[in-house]
Coordinates of N, CA and C in Angstrom, one line a residue:
X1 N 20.1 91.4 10.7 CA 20.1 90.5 11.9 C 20.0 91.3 13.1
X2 N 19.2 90.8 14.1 CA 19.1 91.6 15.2 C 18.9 90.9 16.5
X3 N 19.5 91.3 17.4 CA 20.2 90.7 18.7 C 18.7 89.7 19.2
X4 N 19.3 88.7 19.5 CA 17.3 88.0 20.4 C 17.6 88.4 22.2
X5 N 18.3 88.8 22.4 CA 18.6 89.3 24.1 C 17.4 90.6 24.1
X6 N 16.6 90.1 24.9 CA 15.3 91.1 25.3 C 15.9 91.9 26.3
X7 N 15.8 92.9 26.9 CA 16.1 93.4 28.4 C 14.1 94.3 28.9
X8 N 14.2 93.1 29.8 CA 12.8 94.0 30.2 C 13.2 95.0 31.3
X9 N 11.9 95.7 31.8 CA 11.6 96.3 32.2 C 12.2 97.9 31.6
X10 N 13.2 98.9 32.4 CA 13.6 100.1 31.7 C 14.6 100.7 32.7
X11 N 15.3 101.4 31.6 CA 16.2 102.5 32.0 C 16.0 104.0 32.2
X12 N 16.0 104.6 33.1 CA 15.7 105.9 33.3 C 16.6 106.6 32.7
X13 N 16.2 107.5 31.5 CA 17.2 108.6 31.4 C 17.3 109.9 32.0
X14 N 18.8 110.3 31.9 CA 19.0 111.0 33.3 C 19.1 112.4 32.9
X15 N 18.5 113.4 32.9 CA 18.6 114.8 32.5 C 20.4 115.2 32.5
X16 N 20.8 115.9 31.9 CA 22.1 116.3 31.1 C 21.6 118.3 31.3
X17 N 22.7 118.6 31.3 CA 22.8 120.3 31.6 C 22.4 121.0 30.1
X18 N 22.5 120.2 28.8 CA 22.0 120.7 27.5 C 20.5 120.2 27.3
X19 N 20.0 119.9 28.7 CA 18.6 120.1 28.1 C 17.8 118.7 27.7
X20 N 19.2 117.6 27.6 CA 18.9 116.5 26.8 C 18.8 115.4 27.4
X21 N 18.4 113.8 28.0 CA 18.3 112.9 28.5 C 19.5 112.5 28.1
X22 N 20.0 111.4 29.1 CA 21.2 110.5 28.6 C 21.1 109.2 29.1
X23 N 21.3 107.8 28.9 CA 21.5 106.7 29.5 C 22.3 106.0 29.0
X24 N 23.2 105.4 29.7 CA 24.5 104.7 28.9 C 24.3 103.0 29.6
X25 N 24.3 102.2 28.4 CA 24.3 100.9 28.2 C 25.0 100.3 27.8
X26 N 25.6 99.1 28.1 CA 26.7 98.5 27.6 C 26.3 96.9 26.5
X27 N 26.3 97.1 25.2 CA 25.8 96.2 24.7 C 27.2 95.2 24.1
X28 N 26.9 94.3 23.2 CA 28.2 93.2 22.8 C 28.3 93.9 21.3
X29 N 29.3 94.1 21.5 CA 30.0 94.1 19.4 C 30.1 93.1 18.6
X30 N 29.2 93.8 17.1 CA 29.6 93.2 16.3 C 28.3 93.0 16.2
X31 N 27.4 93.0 16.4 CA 25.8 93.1 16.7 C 24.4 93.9 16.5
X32 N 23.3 94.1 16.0 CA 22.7 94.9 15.6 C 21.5 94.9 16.7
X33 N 21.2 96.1 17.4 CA 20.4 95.7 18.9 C 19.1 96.7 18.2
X34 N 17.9 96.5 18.6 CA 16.5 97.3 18.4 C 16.1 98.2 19.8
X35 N 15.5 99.1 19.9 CA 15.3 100.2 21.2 C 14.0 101.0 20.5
X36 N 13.3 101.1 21.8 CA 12.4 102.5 21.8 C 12.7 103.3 22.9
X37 N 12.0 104.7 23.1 CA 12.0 105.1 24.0 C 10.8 105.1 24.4
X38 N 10.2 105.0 25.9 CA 8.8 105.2 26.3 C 8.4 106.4 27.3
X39 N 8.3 107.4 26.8 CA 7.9 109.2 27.8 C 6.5 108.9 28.5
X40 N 6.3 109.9 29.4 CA 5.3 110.0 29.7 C 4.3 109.6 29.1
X41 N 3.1 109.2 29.5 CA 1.7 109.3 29.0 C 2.0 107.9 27.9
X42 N 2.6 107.2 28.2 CA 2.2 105.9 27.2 C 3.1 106.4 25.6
X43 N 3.8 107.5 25.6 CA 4.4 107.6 24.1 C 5.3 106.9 23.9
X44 N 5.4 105.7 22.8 CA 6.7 105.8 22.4 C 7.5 106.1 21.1
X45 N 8.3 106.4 21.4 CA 9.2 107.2 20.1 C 10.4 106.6 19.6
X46 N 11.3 106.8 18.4 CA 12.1 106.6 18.1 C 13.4 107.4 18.1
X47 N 14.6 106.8 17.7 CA 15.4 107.4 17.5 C 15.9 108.5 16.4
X48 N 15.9 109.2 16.1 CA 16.2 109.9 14.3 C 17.2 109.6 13.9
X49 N 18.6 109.7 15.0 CA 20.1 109.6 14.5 C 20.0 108.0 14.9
X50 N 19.6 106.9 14.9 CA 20.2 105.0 14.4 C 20.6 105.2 13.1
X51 N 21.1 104.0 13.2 CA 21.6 103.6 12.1 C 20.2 103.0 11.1
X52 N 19.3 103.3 11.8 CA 18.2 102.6 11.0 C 16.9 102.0 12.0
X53 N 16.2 101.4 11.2 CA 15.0 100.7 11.6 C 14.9 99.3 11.6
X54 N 14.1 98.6 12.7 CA 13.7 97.4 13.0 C 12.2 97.4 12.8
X55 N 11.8 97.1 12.3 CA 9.7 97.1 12.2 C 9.8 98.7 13.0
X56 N 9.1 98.8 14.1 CA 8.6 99.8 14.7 C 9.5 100.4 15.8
X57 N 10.9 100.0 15.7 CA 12.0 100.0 16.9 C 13.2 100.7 16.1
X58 N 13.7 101.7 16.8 CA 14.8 102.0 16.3 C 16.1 100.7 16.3
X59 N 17.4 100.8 15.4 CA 18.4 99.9 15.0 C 19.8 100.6 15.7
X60 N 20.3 100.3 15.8 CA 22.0 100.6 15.8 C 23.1 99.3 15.9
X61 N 24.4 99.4 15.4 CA 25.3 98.2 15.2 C 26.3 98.9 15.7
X62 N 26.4 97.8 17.0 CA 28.3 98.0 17.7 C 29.2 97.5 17.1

């Protein structure tokens, strides 16, 4: 089951001193939400560490 709350547009992630992007979201528990990430040049990518997959969208459950 996966959340129907769309959020358009986007969140900038914020460079971190290890090199690594960060962006912190507050979602509802108890819930299974879908994400991509979109980089430069039109890429988008997934997550490796979710809890899984949605079709073409990374998964994770609060």
């Amino acid at each position: 089951m996966t959340s129907t709350t769309v959020v358009r547009g986007f969140m900038p992630l914020t460079p971190r001193k290890d090199d690594n992007r960060a962006v912190t979201v507050e979602l509802p528990t108890g819930r299974s939400h879908s994400f991509r990430y979109l980089a430069a040049g039109d890429h988008w990518s997934n997550d490796d560490t979710a809890d899984g997959q949605d079709g073409p969208n990374s998964l994770i459950h609060t």
